[in-house]
mmCIF file of C-alpha atoms and ligand atoms in Angstrom:
data_model
loop_
_atom_site.group_PDB
_atom_site.id
_atom_site.type_symbol
_atom_site.label_atom_id
_atom_site.label_comp_id
_atom_site.label_asym_id
_atom_site.label_seq_id
_atom_site.Cartn_x
_atom_site.Cartn_y
_atom_site.Cartn_z
ATOM 1 C CA UNK A 1 86.782 -97.683 94.552
ATOM 2 C CA UNK A 2 88.128 -97.513 97.763
ATOM 3 C CA UNK A 3 90.638 -95.090 96.965
ATOM 4 C CA UNK A 4 87.651 -93.054 95.454
ATOM 5 C CA UNK A 5 85.904 -93.226 98.890
ATOM 6 C CA UNK A 6 88.886 -92.137 100.940
ATOM 7 C CA UNK A 7 89.011 -89.329 98.509
ATOM 8 C CA UNK A 8 85.333 -88.484 99.094
ATOM 9 C CA UNK A 9 85.744 -88.881 102.820
ATOM 10 C CA UNK A 10 88.740 -86.701 102.921
ATOM 11 C CA UNK A 11 87.022 -84.037 101.165
ATOM 12 C CA UNK A 12 83.624 -83.926 102.504
ATOM 13 C CA UNK A 13 84.551 -85.430 106.023
ATOM 14 C CA UNK A 14 81.363 -87.274 105.538
ATOM 15 C CA UNK A 15 81.643 -91.135 105.357
ATOM 16 C CA UNK A 16 79.197 -92.918 103.018
ATOM 17 C CA UNK A 17 76.600 -95.475 104.937
ATOM 18 C CA UNK A 18 75.527 -98.331 103.247
ATOM 19 C CA UNK A 19 72.644 -99.170 105.233
ATOM 20 C CA UNK A 20 71.629 -95.515 104.245
ATOM 21 C CA UNK A 21 71.407 -96.463 100.604
ATOM 22 C CA UNK A 22 74.305 -94.349 99.752
ATOM 23 C CA UNK A 23 76.362 -95.622 96.924
ATOM 24 C CA UNK A 24 79.392 -96.569 98.836
ATOM 25 C CA UNK A 25 79.694 -99.337 101.091
ATOM 26 C CA UNK A 26 81.325 -99.088 104.631
ATOM 27 C CA UNK A 27 82.086 -101.415 107.347
ATOM 28 C CA UNK A 28 83.050 -100.935 111.049
ATOM 29 C CA UNK A 29 86.772 -101.277 111.899
ATOM 30 C CA UNK A 30 89.460 -100.519 114.171
ATOM 31 C CA UNK A 31 91.927 -98.103 112.644
ATOM 32 C CA UNK A 32 94.609 -95.810 113.634
ATOM 33 C CA UNK A 33 95.485 -92.815 112.393
ATOM 34 C CA UNK A 34 98.866 -92.256 113.870
ATOM 35 C CA UNK A 35 101.423 -94.369 116.279
ATOM 36 C CA UNK A 36 101.078 -94.390 119.980
ATOM 37 C CA UNK A 37 99.101 -96.293 122.858
ATOM 38 C CA UNK A 38 96.017 -98.175 122.926
ATOM 39 C CA UNK A 39 94.015 -94.863 122.842
ATOM 40 C CA UNK A 40 95.096 -94.462 119.109
ATOM 41 C CA UNK A 41 92.707 -97.459 118.256
ATOM 42 C CA UNK A 42 89.592 -95.940 116.795
ATOM 43 C CA UNK A 43 86.094 -98.026 116.328
ATOM 44 C CA UNK A 44 84.682 -96.373 113.184
ATOM 45 C CA UNK A 45 83.435 -96.599 109.977
ATOM 46 C CA UNK A 46 85.839 -97.358 106.841
ATOM 47 C CA UNK A 47 85.426 -98.120 103.476
ATOM 48 C CA UNK A 48 84.993 -101.588 102.399
ATOM 49 C CA UNK A 49 87.799 -103.113 100.341
ATOM 50 C CA UNK A 50 87.185 -104.680 97.120
ATOM 51 C CA UNK A 51 89.066 -107.763 95.841
ATOM 52 C CA UNK A 52 91.250 -107.224 92.964
ATOM 53 C CA UNK A 53 92.487 -109.951 90.634
ATOM 54 C CA UNK A 54 93.703 -113.019 92.681
ATOM 55 C CA UNK A 55 92.078 -111.703 95.785
ATOM 56 C CA UNK A 56 89.021 -112.601 98.056
ATOM 57 C CA UNK A 57 86.959 -110.642 100.249
ATOM 58 C CA UNK A 58 86.455 -112.325 103.167
ATOM 59 C CA UNK A 59 83.509 -111.121 105.873
ATOM 60 C CA UNK A 60 85.587 -111.623 109.027
ATOM 61 C CA UNK A 61 83.967 -113.358 111.880
ATOM 62 C CA UNK A 62 87.151 -113.179 114.319
ATOM 63 C CA UNK A 63 90.195 -111.770 114.573
ATOM 64 C CA UNK A 64 93.113 -113.182 116.701
ATOM 65 C CA UNK A 65 95.221 -110.888 118.488
ATOM 66 C CA UNK A 66 98.994 -110.703 118.467
ATOM 67 C CA UNK A 67 102.016 -108.915 119.984
ATOM 68 C CA UNK A 68 102.851 -107.581 116.095
ATOM 69 C CA UNK A 69 99.389 -105.642 116.665
ATOM 70 C CA UNK A 70 100.483 -103.307 119.530
ATOM 71 C CA UNK A 71 104.012 -103.349 117.870
ATOM 72 C CA UNK A 72 102.702 -102.235 114.680
ATOM 73 C CA UNK A 73 100.296 -99.646 116.592
ATOM 74 C CA UNK A 74 103.497 -98.272 118.482
ATOM 75 C CA UNK A 75 105.184 -97.628 115.332
ATOM 76 C CA UNK A 76 108.233 -100.292 115.917
ATOM 77 C CA UNK A 77 107.613 -101.473 112.440
ATOM 78 C CA UNK A 78 107.568 -98.419 110.572
ATOM 79 C CA UNK A 79 110.977 -98.595 109.199
ATOM 80 C CA UNK A 80 110.271 -102.016 107.840
ATOM 81 C CA UNK A 81 106.559 -102.138 106.392
ATOM 82 C CA UNK A 82 105.037 -99.620 104.404
ATOM 83 C CA UNK A 83 102.006 -98.903 106.052
ATOM 84 C CA UNK A 84 99.617 -95.981 105.514
ATOM 85 C CA UNK A 85 97.375 -94.119 107.701
ATOM 86 C CA UNK A 86 94.546 -94.850 108.454
ATOM 87 C CA UNK A 87 95.661 -98.562 109.059
ATOM 88 C CA UNK A 88 93.325 -101.414 110.057
ATOM 89 C CA UNK A 89 95.592 -103.527 112.702
ATOM 90 C CA UNK A 90 95.082 -107.508 112.990
ATOM 91 C CA UNK A 91 96.646 -109.999 111.166
ATOM 92 C CA UNK A 92 94.681 -113.378 111.782
ATOM 93 C CA UNK A 93 91.402 -114.192 110.982
ATOM 94 C CA UNK A 94 88.844 -116.669 110.384
ATOM 95 C CA UNK A 95 85.408 -115.744 108.294
ATOM 96 C CA UNK A 96 83.324 -116.739 105.334
ATOM 97 C CA UNK A 97 84.271 -115.847 101.295
ATOM 98 C CA UNK A 98 81.935 -113.011 100.215
ATOM 99 C CA UNK A 99 83.196 -112.019 96.662
ATOM 100 C CA UNK A 100 86.062 -113.348 94.459
ATOM 101 C CA UNK A 101 88.303 -111.052 92.411
ATOM 102 C CA UNK A 102 88.950 -112.394 88.772
ATOM 103 C CA UNK A 103 91.275 -115.650 88.180
ATOM 104 C CA UNK A 104 90.339 -116.971 91.884
ATOM 105 C CA UNK A 105 89.590 -120.759 91.327
ATOM 106 C CA UNK A 106 90.656 -122.244 94.769
ATOM 107 C CA UNK A 107 87.529 -120.777 96.751
ATOM 108 C CA UNK A 108 84.014 -120.118 96.478
ATOM 109 C CA UNK A 109 81.671 -117.476 97.835
ATOM 110 C CA UNK A 110 80.460 -119.037 101.398
ATOM 111 C CA UNK A 111 83.397 -121.291 102.012
ATOM 112 C CA UNK A 112 84.599 -120.716 105.457
ATOM 113 C CA UNK A 113 88.192 -119.763 105.584
ATOM 114 C CA UNK A 114 91.299 -118.735 107.552
ATOM 115 C CA UNK A 115 94.499 -116.829 107.039
ATOM 116 C CA UNK A 116 97.240 -115.030 107.959
ATOM 117 C CA UNK A 117 97.376 -112.018 105.412
ATOM 118 C CA UNK A 118 100.216 -110.196 104.478
ATOM 119 C CA UNK A 119 100.971 -107.845 107.446
ATOM 120 C CA UNK A 120 101.941 -104.988 105.068
ATOM 121 C CA UNK A 121 98.488 -104.305 103.925
ATOM 122 C CA UNK A 122 95.115 -103.600 105.864
ATOM 123 C CA UNK A 123 94.351 -105.926 108.981
ATOM 124 C CA UNK A 124 91.476 -108.099 110.084
ATOM 125 C CA UNK A 125 89.875 -105.871 112.646
ATOM 126 C CA UNK A 126 87.132 -105.075 110.602
ATOM 127 C CA UNK A 127 83.910 -106.499 109.195
ATOM 128 C CA UNK A 128 85.825 -107.358 105.886
ATOM 129 C CA UNK A 129 89.359 -107.821 104.698
ATOM 130 C CA UNK A 130 90.722 -108.674 101.169
ATOM 131 C CA UNK A 131 93.144 -111.434 101.235
ATOM 132 C CA UNK A 132 95.093 -112.954 98.508
ATOM 133 C CA UNK A 133 94.214 -116.400 97.374
ATOM 134 C CA UNK A 134 97.443 -117.772 98.239
ATOM 135 C CA UNK A 135 97.033 -116.639 101.820
ATOM 136 C CA UNK A 136 93.978 -118.444 102.573
ATOM 137 C CA UNK A 137 92.965 -121.730 103.387
ATOM 138 C CA UNK A 138 89.715 -123.408 104.418
ATOM 139 C CA UNK A 139 89.286 -123.240 108.269
ATOM 140 C CA UNK A 140 89.412 -126.314 110.206
ATOM 141 C CA UNK A 141 85.670 -128.197 110.457
ATOM 142 C CA UNK A 142 86.346 -128.710 113.951
ATOM 143 C CA UNK A 143 86.803 -125.078 115.017
ATOM 144 C CA UNK A 144 84.339 -122.401 115.195
ATOM 145 C CA UNK A 145 85.499 -119.155 113.902
ATOM 146 C CA UNK A 146 86.550 -117.492 117.270
ATOM 147 C CA UNK A 147 88.976 -120.532 117.993
ATOM 148 C CA UNK A 148 90.140 -120.477 114.128
ATOM 149 C CA UNK A 149 90.933 -117.138 114.283
ATOM 150 C CA UNK A 150 93.722 -117.684 117.179
ATOM 151 C CA UNK A 151 95.609 -120.006 114.576
ATOM 152 C CA UNK A 152 97.016 -118.943 111.733
ATOM 153 C CA UNK A 153 100.017 -116.499 112.734
ATOM 154 C CA UNK A 154 101.040 -118.270 115.826
ATOM 155 C CA UNK A 155 100.704 -121.843 114.108
ATOM 156 C CA UNK A 156 102.447 -120.787 110.756
ATOM 157 C CA UNK A 157 105.219 -118.826 113.025
ATOM 158 C CA UNK A 158 106.049 -122.510 115.048
ATOM 159 C CA UNK A 159 105.534 -124.415 111.758
ATOM 160 C CA UNK A 160 108.304 -122.120 109.809
ATOM 161 C CA UNK A 161 110.457 -122.309 112.984
ATOM 162 C CA UNK A 162 110.686 -125.832 113.653
ATOM 163 C CA UNK A 163 109.944 -127.573 110.582
ATOM 164 C CA UNK A 164 111.103 -125.540 107.665
ATOM 165 C CA UNK A 165 113.908 -123.291 109.501
ATOM 166 C CA UNK A 166 114.996 -126.222 111.963
ATOM 167 C CA UNK A 167 113.964 -129.013 110.317
ATOM 168 C CA UNK A 168 112.937 -131.056 113.428
ATOM 169 C CA UNK A 169 113.109 -134.659 113.625
ATOM 170 C CA UNK A 170 111.373 -137.408 115.649
ATOM 171 C CA UNK A 171 113.105 -137.851 118.944
ATOM 172 C CA UNK A 172 115.044 -134.437 118.835
ATOM 173 C CA UNK A 173 115.185 -132.512 122.014
ATOM 174 C CA UNK A 174 113.642 -128.970 121.917
ATOM 175 C CA UNK A 175 113.469 -126.109 124.365
ATOM 176 C CA UNK A 176 110.459 -123.711 123.520
ATOM 177 C CA UNK A 177 110.839 -120.569 125.656
ATOM 178 C CA UNK A 178 107.202 -119.327 126.880
ATOM 179 C CA UNK A 179 105.478 -122.323 125.945
ATOM 180 C CA UNK A 180 102.402 -121.154 127.538
ATOM 181 C CA UNK A 181 102.215 -117.958 125.106
ATOM 182 C CA UNK A 182 100.270 -117.721 121.737
ATOM 183 C CA UNK A 183 103.047 -119.282 119.759
ATOM 184 C CA UNK A 184 104.587 -121.657 122.270
ATOM 185 C CA UNK A 185 101.360 -123.530 123.209
ATOM 186 C CA UNK A 186 101.032 -124.399 119.376
ATOM 187 C CA UNK A 187 104.645 -124.994 118.808
ATOM 188 C CA UNK A 188 104.739 -127.503 122.042
ATOM 189 C CA UNK A 189 101.976 -129.296 120.565
ATOM 190 C CA UNK A 190 103.374 -129.393 116.933
ATOM 191 C CA UNK A 191 106.863 -130.685 118.332
ATOM 192 C CA UNK A 192 105.107 -133.252 120.235
ATOM 193 C CA UNK A 193 103.135 -134.590 116.834
ATOM 194 C CA UNK A 194 106.262 -134.809 115.340
ATOM 195 C CA UNK A 195 107.583 -137.111 118.130
ATOM 196 C CA UNK A 196 110.337 -134.513 119.400
ATOM 197 C CA UNK A 197 111.440 -134.284 123.710
ATOM 198 C CA UNK A 198 110.128 -130.916 124.571
ATOM 199 C CA UNK A 199 111.472 -128.722 127.519
ATOM 200 C CA UNK A 200 109.606 -125.651 128.073
ATOM 201 C CA UNK A 201 109.531 -122.490 130.174
ATOM 202 C CA UNK A 202 106.625 -120.372 131.701
ATOM 203 C CA UNK A 203 106.107 -119.255 135.014
ATOM 204 C CA UNK A 204 104.437 -120.932 138.081
ATOM 205 C CA UNK A 205 100.887 -120.332 137.591
ATOM 206 C CA UNK A 206 101.299 -122.023 134.022
ATOM 207 C CA UNK A 207 102.993 -125.160 135.110
ATOM 208 C CA UNK A 208 99.857 -127.224 134.603
ATOM 209 C CA UNK A 209 99.299 -125.804 131.122
ATOM 210 C CA UNK A 210 102.439 -126.748 129.965
ATOM 211 C CA UNK A 211 101.878 -130.486 131.391
ATOM 212 C CA UNK A 212 98.490 -130.604 129.756
ATOM 213 C CA UNK A 213 100.022 -129.382 126.258
ATOM 214 C CA UNK A 214 102.297 -132.470 126.595
ATOM 215 C CA UNK A 215 105.600 -130.985 127.629
ATOM 216 C CA UNK A 216 108.069 -133.564 128.810
ATOM 217 C CA UNK A 217 109.765 -131.192 131.175
ATOM 218 C CA UNK A 218 108.181 -127.936 132.118
ATOM 219 C CA UNK A 219 110.420 -125.262 133.764
ATOM 220 C CA UNK A 220 109.250 -122.843 135.774
ATOM 221 C CA UNK A 221 111.623 -119.610 135.223
ATOM 222 C CA UNK A 222 110.735 -118.003 138.384
ATOM 223 C CA UNK A 223 112.159 -120.690 140.376
ATOM 224 C CA UNK A 224 114.505 -122.602 137.888
ATOM 225 C CA UNK A 225 117.594 -121.731 135.695
ATOM 226 C CA UNK A 226 116.507 -123.304 132.473
ATOM 227 C CA UNK A 227 120.231 -123.904 131.853
ATOM 228 C CA UNK A 228 120.206 -126.145 134.574
ATOM 229 C CA UNK A 229 117.415 -128.553 133.439
ATOM 230 C CA UNK A 230 117.684 -128.324 129.729
ATOM 231 C CA UNK A 231 120.692 -129.782 128.195
ATOM 232 C CA UNK A 232 121.926 -131.351 124.819
ATOM 233 C CA UNK A 233 119.350 -129.538 123.131
ATOM 234 C CA UNK A 234 118.885 -129.681 119.116
ATOM 235 C CA UNK A 235 116.462 -126.863 118.666
ATOM 236 C CA UNK A 236 115.899 -123.708 120.862
ATOM 237 C CA UNK A 237 112.880 -121.360 119.966
ATOM 238 C CA UNK A 238 113.640 -118.091 121.472
ATOM 239 C CA UNK A 239 110.245 -115.878 121.687
ATOM 240 C CA UNK A 240 112.047 -113.469 124.525
ATOM 241 C CA UNK A 241 115.246 -112.547 122.974
ATOM 242 C CA UNK A 242 117.624 -110.534 125.445
ATOM 243 C CA UNK A 243 119.121 -112.395 128.390
ATOM 244 C CA UNK A 244 117.094 -115.464 127.568
ATOM 245 C CA UNK A 245 118.722 -115.706 124.103
ATOM 246 C CA UNK A 246 122.113 -114.972 125.554
ATOM 247 C CA UNK A 247 121.695 -117.636 128.278
ATOM 248 C CA UNK A 248 120.367 -120.460 125.495
ATOM 249 C CA UNK A 249 123.683 -120.869 123.571
ATOM 250 C CA UNK A 250 124.937 -122.989 126.611
ATOM 251 C CA UNK A 251 122.204 -125.399 126.075
ATOM 252 C CA UNK A 252 122.628 -126.183 122.730
ATOM 253 C CA UNK A 253 124.410 -129.216 121.757
ATOM 254 C CA UNK A 254 127.024 -129.074 118.454
ATOM 255 C CA UNK A 255 125.039 -128.970 115.111
ATOM 256 C CA UNK A 256 122.131 -127.400 117.037
ATOM 257 C CA UNK A 257 119.783 -124.502 116.047
ATOM 258 C CA UNK A 258 118.794 -121.446 117.872
ATOM 259 C CA UNK A 259 115.576 -119.920 116.150
ATOM 260 C CA UNK A 260 114.496 -116.372 117.239
ATOM 261 C CA UNK A 261 111.267 -114.808 116.571
ATOM 262 C CA UNK A 262 112.419 -111.435 118.234
ATOM 263 C CA UNK A 263 116.264 -110.495 117.867
ATOM 264 C CA UNK A 264 118.797 -111.626 115.389
ATOM 265 C CA UNK A 265 121.191 -114.069 117.248
ATOM 266 C CA UNK A 266 124.973 -113.558 116.905
ATOM 267 C CA UNK A 267 126.423 -115.427 113.726
ATOM 268 C CA UNK A 268 129.658 -115.000 115.368
ATOM 269 C CA UNK A 269 128.433 -116.602 118.390
ATOM 270 C CA UNK A 270 126.701 -119.486 116.446
ATOM 271 C CA UNK A 271 130.019 -120.073 114.545
ATOM 272 C CA UNK A 272 131.996 -120.323 117.473
ATOM 273 C CA UNK A 273 129.913 -122.642 118.876
ATOM 274 C CA UNK A 274 129.346 -125.088 115.898
ATOM 275 C CA UNK A 275 125.619 -124.461 116.129
ATOM 276 C CA UNK A 276 123.259 -122.569 113.588
ATOM 277 C CA UNK A 277 121.284 -119.569 114.074
ATOM 278 C CA UNK A 278 118.485 -117.655 112.521
ATOM 279 C CA UNK A 279 115.722 -115.056 112.768
ATOM 280 C CA UNK A 280 112.413 -115.952 111.665
ATOM 281 C CA UNK A 281 109.902 -113.605 109.991
ATOM 282 C CA UNK A 282 106.632 -115.630 109.632
ATOM 283 C CA UNK A 283 105.135 -115.526 106.084
ATOM 284 C CA UNK A 284 101.810 -116.103 104.992
ATOM 285 C CA UNK A 285 100.905 -119.463 103.358
ATOM 286 C CA UNK A 286 97.378 -121.148 102.468
ATOM 287 C CA UNK A 287 99.217 -124.316 101.793
ATOM 288 C CA UNK A 288 100.615 -124.796 105.253
ATOM 289 C CA UNK A 289 97.538 -123.521 106.848
ATOM 290 C CA UNK A 290 95.631 -126.498 105.006
ATOM 291 C CA UNK A 291 98.260 -129.017 106.559
ATOM 292 C CA UNK A 292 97.669 -127.248 110.049
ATOM 293 C CA UNK A 293 93.919 -127.550 109.550
ATOM 294 C CA UNK A 294 94.217 -131.201 108.892
ATOM 295 C CA UNK A 295 96.032 -131.842 112.181
ATOM 296 C CA UNK A 296 93.679 -129.781 113.958
ATOM 297 C CA UNK A 297 90.784 -131.978 112.838
ATOM 298 C CA UNK A 298 92.897 -134.966 113.602
ATOM 299 C CA UNK A 299 92.874 -133.742 117.423
ATOM 300 C CA UNK A 300 96.512 -133.230 117.501
ATOM 301 C CA UNK A 301 96.646 -129.843 117.796
ATOM 302 C CA UNK A 302 93.893 -127.143 119.470
ATOM 303 C CA UNK A 303 94.468 -123.476 120.251
ATOM 304 C CA UNK A 304 93.701 -122.463 123.845
ATOM 305 C CA UNK A 305 91.657 -119.201 123.736
ATOM 306 C CA UNK A 306 92.223 -116.890 126.813
ATOM 307 C CA UNK A 307 89.767 -114.347 126.088
ATOM 308 C CA UNK A 308 87.072 -113.190 123.565
ATOM 309 C CA UNK A 309 86.532 -109.570 123.102
ATOM 310 C CA UNK A 310 84.134 -107.701 120.877
ATOM 311 C CA UNK A 311 85.555 -105.656 117.915
ATOM 312 C CA UNK A 312 84.837 -102.366 119.977
ATOM 313 C CA UNK A 313 86.884 -103.642 122.968
ATOM 314 C CA UNK A 314 90.360 -103.836 120.830
ATOM 315 C CA UNK A 315 91.826 -101.401 123.228
ATOM 316 C CA UNK A 316 91.472 -103.905 126.002
ATOM 317 C CA UNK A 317 92.620 -106.658 123.952
ATOM 318 C CA UNK A 318 95.918 -104.992 123.366
ATOM 319 C CA UNK A 319 96.260 -103.818 126.853
ATOM 320 C CA UNK A 320 96.219 -107.734 127.584
ATOM 321 C CA UNK A 321 98.332 -108.692 124.922
ATOM 322 C CA UNK A 322 101.050 -106.158 125.904
ATOM 323 C CA UNK A 323 101.135 -107.435 129.450
ATOM 324 C CA UNK A 324 103.532 -110.021 127.974
ATOM 325 C CA UNK A 325 101.513 -112.771 130.379
ATOM 326 C CA UNK A 326 98.714 -113.948 128.622
ATOM 327 C CA UNK A 327 98.665 -117.758 128.247
ATOM 328 C CA UNK A 328 97.100 -119.171 125.014
ATOM 329 C CA UNK A 329 95.167 -116.372 122.601
ATOM 330 C CA UNK A 330 92.923 -113.644 122.755
ATOM 331 C CA UNK A 331 90.652 -113.469 119.768
ATOM 332 C CA UNK A 332 88.510 -110.627 118.863
ATOM 333 C CA UNK A 333 84.666 -111.309 118.077
ATOM 334 C CA UNK A 334 83.760 -109.152 114.898
ATOM 335 C CA UNK A 335 80.178 -111.480 113.908
ATOM 336 C CA UNK A 336 77.629 -112.573 116.018
ATOM 337 C CA UNK A 337 77.607 -115.871 114.339
ATOM 338 C CA UNK A 338 73.944 -115.358 113.019
ATOM 339 C CA UNK A 339 74.844 -113.201 109.814
ATOM 340 C CA UNK A 340 74.911 -110.014 111.928
ATOM 341 C CA UNK A 341 78.005 -108.022 112.864
ATOM 342 C CA UNK A 342 79.092 -107.567 116.422
ATOM 343 C CA UNK A 343 78.422 -103.687 117.426
ATOM 344 C CA UNK A 344 79.261 -101.278 119.935
ATOM 345 C CA UNK A 345 76.849 -100.763 122.526
ATOM 346 C CA UNK A 346 75.835 -97.005 123.135
HETATM 347 N N1 LIG B 401 108.951 -113.197 113.877
HETATM 348 C C1 LIG B 401 107.814 -113.319 113.933
HETATM 349 O O1 LIG B 401 107.350 -113.793 112.464
HETATM 350 C C2 LIG B 401 106.893 -113.600 114.832
HETATM 351 C C3 LIG B 401 105.946 -114.234 114.750
HETATM 352 C C4 LIG B 401 105.268 -114.347 116.259
HETATM 353 C C5 LIG B 401 105.474 -113.838 117.541
HETATM 354 N N2 LIG B 401 106.768 -113.280 117.434
HETATM 355 C C6 LIG B 401 107.049 -112.581 118.586
HETATM 356 O O2 LIG B 401 107.330 -113.713 119.573
HETATM 357 C C7 LIG B 401 106.969 -112.993 120.768
HETATM 358 C C8 LIG B 401 106.155 -114.310 121.430
HETATM 359 O O3 LIG B 401 104.723 -113.907 120.759
HETATM 360 P P1 LIG B 401 103.479 -114.859 121.417
HETATM 361 O O4 LIG B 401 102.428 -114.412 120.452
HETATM 362 O O5 LIG B 401 103.889 -115.937 121.887
HETATM 363 O O6 LIG B 401 103.323 -113.763 122.670
HETATM 364 P P2 LIG B 401 102.546 -114.152 123.894
HETATM 365 O O7 LIG B 401 101.559 -115.244 123.628
HETATM 366 O O8 LIG B 401 102.070 -112.662 124.586
HETATM 367 O O9 LIG B 401 103.681 -114.515 125.031
HETATM 368 C C9 LIG B 401 103.085 -114.717 126.341
HETATM 369 C C10 LIG B 401 103.743 -115.254 127.308
HETATM 370 O O10 LIG B 401 105.078 -115.332 127.463
HETATM 371 C C11 LIG B 401 105.359 -116.107 128.701
HETATM 372 N N3 LIG B 401 106.806 -115.307 129.235
HETATM 373 C C12 LIG B 401 106.561 -114.097 129.759
HETATM 374 N N4 LIG B 401 108.029 -113.890 129.919
HETATM 375 C C13 LIG B 401 108.332 -115.083 130.170
HETATM 376 C C14 LIG B 401 109.872 -115.479 130.442
HETATM 377 N N5 LIG B 401 110.612 -114.693 130.995
HETATM 378 N N6 LIG B 401 110.222 -116.762 130.225
HETATM 379 C C15 LIG B 401 109.494 -117.560 130.086
HETATM 380 N N7 LIG B 401 107.877 -117.446 129.742
HETATM 381 C C16 LIG B 401 107.530 -115.923 129.393
HETATM 382 C C17 LIG B 401 104.153 -115.767 129.625
HETATM 383 O O11 LIG B 401 103.985 -116.947 130.488
HETATM 384 P P3 LIG B 401 104.243 -116.375 132.049
HETATM 385 O O12 LIG B 401 102.912 -115.592 132.201
HETATM 386 O O13 LIG B 401 103.963 -117.699 132.969
HETATM 387 O O14 LIG B 401 105.373 -115.578 132.398
HETATM 388 C C18 LIG B 401 103.030 -115.801 128.574
HETATM 389 O O15 LIG B 401 102.440 -116.826 128.563
HETATM 390 C C19 LIG B 401 106.479 -111.724 120.610
HETATM 391 O O16 LIG B 401 107.590 -110.726 120.855
HETATM 392 C C20 LIG B 401 106.224 -111.760 119.142
HETATM 393 O O17 LIG B 401 105.809 -110.458 118.721
HETATM 394 C C21 LIG B 401 107.426 -113.021 116.354
#
């Protein structure tokens, strides 16, 4: 049905309003119609999607903000992901199941869920999103939607880097770059949960945060060179690339692993040093999110929320994320939490 609405909207220029009793339901969303700066983020009406077989319609309560959102907005992913305009950004969410597509059996209407949805499709800066059943999990009971929405993408990235790719074992020594960031602060906690010895970098203002998260040896990158402190490392989590990645090879012990989230590490260099190197692309997984929810509910893992902004202030959220120096996570509040949606003040 959404294609029909797009066609009607395109033809008439009018967007059918659900509240006005029109046939086609709409919703509020942040969409882009072309690549560019934060000014291309439009708070506007969009067709409400319909779940197909194996899919679930989720009423979004909150959407997490990640650097991939502004990277997509600027067009950095255009050669890799088949996005079409208008595009809804935001691939992190917590919400409530509103409607089930054919064949969905693991969820029921009213379930409180969270997800990293497929980033090649429309995202969660919207009142509603359609998500595949396999990408959903029940959200942690102990977290409100605003906090739960901060978890999926960053936690799955940390999980898949440390456990799937690097096969982290208790007692291993780990260096996490940007331990105060969205991925880093969850990676530190997951590594400690697994029993690792953790070095992590951040600037002076975030040293206390690193200690609070459980980092064994916090490193202030503005004052110290990490390679002079972190030695004989089993696993490096590279969240920065460039010079940081280049300097990270020297801290690895033979047999160690460098996992980068941002830049393919050199295979030749890895071979020469007798280490392993990998570029990780996080993938959706409802199964792993269920595991992560259990750890959160056990009190061993908690997201830190830096800023909560309404849907209508997505531009501000992008400016903050793009600064590269926010700690923890930024989340966007979509619902007021009382069954009504957050709306732009005129
Ligand atoms: N491949 C994938 O699937 C995947 C998945 C998730 C994320 N990523 C990418 O991974 C990167 C990190 O993501 P994120 O969400 O963690 O980003 P983020 O939250 O924006 O990271 C911000 C943090 O980086 C720290 N930082 C900045 N420069 C630093 C430096 N030179 N040394 C150490 N720390 C530094 C900042 O601390 P200070 O303010 O103290 O400097 C800040 O706390 C992004 O580029 C993102 O796109 C990739």
